[in-house]
Tab-separated table of C-alpha atoms in Angstrom:
chain	number	residue	atom	x	y	z
R	28	MET	CA	0.000	0.000	0.000
R	29	SER	CA	1.350	3.438	-0.929
R	30	LEU	CA	2.093	5.986	1.759
R	31	LYS	CA	-0.357	8.869	1.385
R	32	VAL	CA	1.533	12.168	1.668
R	33	ALA	CA	0.167	15.711	1.679
R	34	ILE	CA	2.265	18.788	0.926
R	35	THR	CA	1.709	22.308	2.271
R	36	GLY	CA	3.060	25.342	0.444
R	37	SER	CA	2.708	23.236	-2.684
R	38	ALA	CA	3.353	26.100	-5.103
R	39	GLY	CA	6.594	27.110	-3.372
R	40	ARG	CA	10.092	25.954	-4.176
R	41	MET	CA	10.154	23.118	-1.657
R	42	GLY	CA	6.541	22.217	-2.347
R	43	ARG	CA	7.239	21.698	-6.036
R	44	ALA	CA	10.390	19.690	-5.263
R	45	LEU	CA	8.439	17.438	-2.889
R	46	ILE	CA	5.609	16.886	-5.370
R	47	GLU	CA	8.094	15.992	-8.112
R	48	ALA	CA	9.862	13.516	-5.805
R	49	ILE	CA	6.621	11.867	-4.615
R	50	LEU	CA	5.291	11.402	-8.135
R	51	ALA	CA	8.486	9.547	-9.060
R	52	LEU	CA	8.321	7.089	-6.132
R	53	PRO	CA	6.452	3.776	-6.323
R	54	ASP	CA	5.793	3.559	-2.570
R	55	MET	CA	4.223	7.012	-2.163
R	56	LYS	CA	1.054	8.715	-3.324
R	57	LEU	CA	0.333	12.439	-3.400
R	58	ALA	CA	-2.811	12.588	-1.258
R	59	GLY	CA	-3.170	16.342	-1.044
R	60	ALA	CA	-1.618	19.702	-1.846
R	61	LEU	CA	-2.297	22.872	0.114
R	62	GLU	CA	-1.898	26.588	-0.432
R	63	GLN	CA	-3.195	29.692	1.316
R	64	GLN	CA	-6.699	30.913	0.616
R	65	GLY	CA	-6.670	33.205	-2.423
R	66	HIS	CA	-3.429	31.809	-3.812
R	67	PRO	CA	-3.566	31.589	-7.637
R	68	ALA	CA	-2.501	27.930	-7.524
R	69	VAL	CA	-5.660	26.846	-5.646
R	70	GLY	CA	-7.750	24.653	-7.937
R	71	ARG	CA	-4.880	23.819	-10.280
R	72	ASP	CA	-3.514	20.332	-10.795
R	73	ALA	CA	-0.729	20.024	-8.209
R	74	GLY	CA	1.375	17.926	-10.558
R	75	GLU	CA	1.429	20.732	-13.111
R	76	LEU	CA	3.395	22.802	-10.584
R	77	ALA	CA	6.166	20.214	-10.848
R	78	GLY	CA	5.736	19.603	-14.578
R	79	SER	CA	3.651	16.400	-14.500
R	80	PRO	CA	-0.164	16.505	-14.091
R	81	CYS	CA	-1.411	13.981	-11.531
R	82	GLY	CA	-5.104	14.681	-10.948
R	83	VAL	CA	-4.684	16.111	-7.429
R	84	ARG	CA	-6.045	19.639	-7.148
R	85	VAL	CA	-4.424	22.252	-4.915
R	86	ALA	CA	-6.764	22.948	-1.988
R	87	ASP	CA	-6.963	25.603	0.718
R	88	ASP	CA	-8.793	23.512	3.350
R	89	VAL	CA	-6.213	21.881	5.632
R	90	ALA	CA	-8.850	19.935	7.585
R	91	SER	CA	-9.966	17.906	4.565
R	92	VAL	CA	-6.384	17.249	3.469
R	93	ALA	CA	-5.226	16.193	6.961
R	94	ALA	CA	-8.175	13.817	7.208
R	95	ASP	CA	-7.122	12.002	4.028
R	96	CYS	CA	-3.363	11.589	4.430
R	97	ASP	CA	-0.939	9.475	6.451
R	98	VAL	CA	1.720	12.182	6.667
R	99	LEU	CA	1.673	15.935	6.076
R	100	ILE	CA	4.928	17.689	5.177
R	101	ASP	CA	5.234	21.360	6.078
R	102	PHE	CA	7.841	23.804	4.729
R	103	THR	CA	5.961	27.086	5.204
R	104	ARG	CA	5.917	29.772	7.922
R	105	PRO	CA	5.496	29.263	11.681
R	106	GLU	CA	1.922	30.589	11.857
R	107	GLY	CA	0.740	28.366	9.018
R	108	ALA	CA	2.616	25.352	10.362
R	109	MET	CA	0.901	25.672	13.741
R	110	ALA	CA	-2.526	25.691	12.087
R	111	HIS	CA	-1.557	22.608	10.079
R	112	LEU	CA	-0.264	20.943	13.259
R	113	ALA	CA	-3.611	21.392	14.998
R	114	GLU	CA	-5.435	19.616	12.159
R	115	CYS	CA	-2.882	16.796	11.979
R	116	ARG	CA	-3.285	16.254	15.705
R	117	ARG	CA	-7.058	16.243	15.395
R	118	HIS	CA	-7.076	13.733	12.541
R	119	GLY	CA	-4.156	11.569	13.672
R	120	ALA	CA	-1.891	12.329	10.721
R	121	ARG	CA	1.875	12.280	11.237
R	122	MET	CA	3.739	15.496	10.459
R	123	ILE	CA	7.134	16.355	9.022
R	124	ILE	CA	8.151	19.911	9.930
R	125	GLY	CA	10.885	21.657	7.968
R	126	THR	CA	9.626	25.145	8.772
R	127	THR	CA	12.007	27.296	10.845
R	128	GLY	CA	11.679	30.441	12.942
R	129	PHE	CA	9.416	29.001	15.654
R	130	SER	CA	9.066	30.800	18.985
R	131	GLU	CA	9.622	28.986	22.273
R	132	ALA	CA	5.836	28.903	22.734
R	133	HIS	CA	5.451	27.271	19.321
R	134	LYS	CA	8.056	24.650	20.223
R	135	ARG	CA	6.201	23.800	23.429
R	136	GLU	CA	2.995	23.390	21.442
R	137	ILE	CA	4.737	21.091	18.961
R	138	ALA	CA	6.111	18.990	21.828
R	139	ALA	CA	2.621	18.744	23.305
R	140	ALA	CA	1.171	17.584	19.976
R	141	ALA	CA	3.877	14.911	19.772
R	142	ARG	CA	2.219	13.153	22.697
R	143	ASP	CA	-0.567	12.239	20.258
R	144	ILE	CA	1.115	11.977	16.835
R	145	ALA	CA	4.562	11.224	15.469
R	146	ILE	CA	6.427	14.369	14.401
R	147	VAL	CA	9.825	14.633	12.738
R	148	MET	CA	11.125	18.176	13.037
R	149	SER	CA	14.415	19.404	11.621
R	150	PRO	CA	15.804	22.736	10.416
R	151	ASN	CA	17.311	20.852	7.492
R	152	PHE	CA	16.261	17.510	6.015
R	153	SER	CA	19.335	17.069	3.845
R	154	VAL	CA	21.029	13.796	4.751
R	155	GLY	CA	24.399	15.449	4.086
R	156	VAL	CA	23.679	18.327	6.461
R	157	ASN	CA	22.649	15.930	9.195
R	158	VAL	CA	25.860	13.986	8.716
R	159	ALA	CA	27.608	17.374	9.064
R	160	PHE	CA	25.843	17.886	12.424
R	161	ARG	CA	27.372	14.599	13.550
R	162	LEU	CA	30.832	15.621	12.332
R	163	LEU	CA	30.551	18.960	14.112
R	164	ASP	CA	29.890	17.225	17.403
R	165	VAL	CA	32.956	15.020	16.930
R	166	ALA	CA	35.148	17.960	15.862
R	167	ALA	CA	34.090	20.274	18.688
R	168	ARG	CA	34.682	17.617	21.352
R	169	ALA	CA	38.095	16.724	19.926
R	170	LEU	CA	39.319	20.298	19.389
R	171	GLY	CA	37.983	21.671	22.650
R	172	SER	CA	38.093	25.300	23.712
R	173	GLY	CA	41.384	26.176	22.008
R	174	TYR	CA	39.670	26.993	18.698
R	175	ASP	CA	37.491	29.966	17.762
R	176	VAL	CA	34.228	29.024	16.051
R	177	GLU	CA	32.571	30.934	13.219
R	178	ILE	CA	29.474	29.859	11.274
R	179	ALA	CA	28.740	31.317	7.829
R	180	GLU	CA	25.630	30.713	5.745
R	181	ALA	CA	24.228	31.911	2.417
R	182	HIS	CA	20.726	31.599	0.978
R	183	HIS	CA	18.577	32.986	-1.824
R	184	ARG	CA	17.192	36.495	-1.651
R	185	HIS	CA	13.684	35.325	-0.743
R	186	LYS	CA	14.585	33.689	2.593
R	187	VAL	CA	12.929	35.660	5.390
R	188	ASP	CA	14.755	34.511	8.552
R	189	ALA	CA	18.400	34.903	9.554
R	190	PRO	CA	20.551	33.180	10.543
R	191	SER	CA	19.105	30.080	8.933
R	192	GLY	CA	17.646	27.392	11.139
R	193	THR	CA	20.417	25.102	9.943
R	194	ALA	CA	23.133	27.564	10.991
R	195	LEU	CA	21.525	27.941	14.407
R	196	ARG	CA	21.346	24.178	14.789
R	197	MET	CA	25.032	23.949	13.885
R	198	GLY	CA	25.749	26.476	16.614
R	199	GLU	CA	23.677	24.487	19.103
R	200	VAL	CA	25.551	21.282	18.254
R	201	VAL	CA	28.950	22.949	18.734
R	202	ALA	CA	27.896	24.752	21.911
R	203	HIS	CA	26.514	21.576	23.458
R	204	ALA	CA	29.668	19.629	22.597
R	205	LEU	CA	31.781	22.343	24.259
R	206	GLY	CA	29.544	22.618	27.313
R	207	ARG	CA	28.418	26.143	26.407
R	208	ASP	CA	25.098	27.958	26.129
R	209	LEU	CA	24.539	29.299	22.611
R	210	LYS	CA	22.117	31.933	23.913
R	211	GLN	CA	24.962	33.386	25.975
R	212	ASP	CA	27.838	32.915	23.531
R	213	ALA	CA	26.367	33.677	20.089
R	214	VAL	CA	27.351	36.892	18.289
R	215	TYR	CA	25.122	37.705	15.317
R	216	ALA	CA	26.466	41.096	14.232
R	217	ARG	CA	29.723	43.012	14.275
R	218	GLU	CA	30.119	46.672	13.382
R	219	GLY	CA	32.488	49.459	14.303
R	220	VAL	CA	35.173	49.087	16.955
R	221	THR	CA	34.219	45.750	18.483
R	222	GLY	CA	37.385	45.121	20.455
R	223	GLU	CA	39.230	41.824	20.523
R	224	ARG	CA	37.311	38.610	20.195
R	225	ARG	CA	35.968	37.335	23.500
R	226	ASP	CA	36.835	33.748	24.429
R	227	GLY	CA	34.003	31.309	23.913
R	228	VAL	CA	32.156	33.349	21.272
R	229	ILE	CA	30.382	31.528	18.454
R	230	GLY	CA	30.042	33.984	15.579
R	231	PHE	CA	27.469	33.976	12.799
R	232	SER	CA	27.615	35.532	9.329
R	233	THR	CA	24.681	35.726	6.910
R	234	VAL	CA	24.507	36.293	3.145
R	235	ARG	CA	21.244	36.738	1.217
R	236	GLY	CA	21.112	37.023	-2.541
R	237	GLY	CA	20.400	35.484	-5.913
R	238	ASP	CA	19.175	31.905	-6.083
R	239	VAL	CA	21.561	30.246	-3.603
R	240	VAL	CA	19.813	27.089	-2.392
R	241	GLY	CA	21.832	26.868	0.811
R	242	ASP	CA	25.513	27.003	1.786
R	243	HIS	CA	26.797	26.420	5.323
R	244	ALA	CA	30.331	26.440	6.678
R	245	VAL	CA	31.620	26.031	10.231
R	246	LEU	CA	35.190	27.171	10.852
R	247	PHE	CA	37.282	26.019	13.809
R	248	LEU	CA	40.101	28.554	13.871
R	249	GLY	CA	43.187	27.638	15.882
R	250	THR	CA	46.822	28.635	16.105
R	251	GLY	CA	48.512	27.668	12.866
R	252	GLU	CA	45.559	25.794	11.414
R	253	ARG	CA	41.842	25.813	10.766
R	254	LEU	CA	39.289	23.121	10.154
R	255	GLU	CA	36.266	23.810	7.946
R	256	ILE	CA	33.184	21.627	7.708
R	257	VAL	CA	31.171	22.741	4.673
R	258	HIS	CA	27.905	21.718	3.057
R	259	ARG	CA	26.568	23.177	-0.183
R	260	ALA	CA	23.160	22.351	-1.634
R	261	SER	CA	22.911	22.597	-5.416
R	262	SER	CA	19.183	21.777	-5.608
R	263	ARG	CA	16.203	21.226	-3.319
R	264	ALA	CA	15.947	17.577	-4.321
R	265	ASN	CA	18.178	16.550	-1.410
R	266	PHE	CA	15.859	18.249	1.090
R	267	ALA	CA	12.815	16.620	-0.511
R	268	HIS	CA	14.240	13.111	-0.438
R	269	GLY	CA	15.361	13.569	3.172
R	270	ALA	CA	11.865	14.711	4.172
R	271	LEU	CA	10.323	11.686	2.437
R	272	ARG	CA	12.787	9.428	4.242
R	273	ALA	CA	11.555	11.049	7.455
R	274	ALA	CA	7.958	10.375	6.388
R	275	ARG	CA	8.696	6.667	6.086
R	276	PHE	CA	10.290	6.752	9.545
R	277	ALA	CA	7.309	8.577	11.063
R	278	MET	CA	4.998	5.797	9.911
R	279	THR	CA	6.919	3.391	12.158
R	280	ARG	CA	6.010	5.468	15.227
R	281	LYS	CA	2.621	6.213	16.779
R	282	SER	CA	3.746	9.349	18.603
R	283	GLY	CA	6.815	11.266	19.752
R	284	LEU	CA	9.024	14.147	18.643
R	285	TYR	CA	11.961	13.086	16.498
R	286	ASP	CA	14.653	14.647	14.326
R	287	MET	CA	16.851	13.510	11.466
R	288	ALA	CA	19.351	11.988	13.887
R	289	ASP	CA	16.598	9.521	14.792
R	290	VAL	CA	15.740	8.934	11.139
R	291	LEU	CA	19.388	8.221	10.263
R	292	GLY	CA	19.931	5.970	13.261
R	293	PHE	CA	22.433	8.229	15.025
R	294	LYS	CA	20.560	7.963	18.332
């Protein structure tokens, strides 16, 4: 039996990539496609958005879509994702959350919903990026406090949050490995006479422009050497296939909050 998957933000970049990937897989079926009320894509064949008509029309009613799918995948905005979460919880559909920029209150609500449904939540569903998270933990523990840490990221001009959720997660991984608190040690901007670098700082740099899918680099800067762990995404296909891998994993769980480390067997 095919896994029935619904996609939110279906007319967006990630939505189209997910639809294209699902339509090419024998074990998955596109069960629904969502967009905001009033969006010009509503009523269109969702497959046409990815270049291959499939007979599924883009809808704007999340309740009906959540009621007819096994898993709903969300790469939208926090406010929309929370509305989608409520319907998934009500109808018992699993949820894959790739949306970033959630508040602490949102995160508590997601954790509460995970008592009833299985949720896989990650700032980045690329398998390569999640391997990079693992490498960062190993590197930070081995190098210790004798190296300065800087995190640089670049994304397309349409991305609305900064730093990226992936960059923040990289900072959290490094901080945890070093026994630090990212909220205390992160520096997000430098301008003017900043003085010498303070020990323990984890710096962030952000670039926005063009059509960059997503570049991330973490630099461990020591005396006489530096180590760089870099990931560059050349298309959104890697994010889509990672999210669909997470969807398969979610179907093996009745409830709980998971991330890609669980999906990849790192935990």
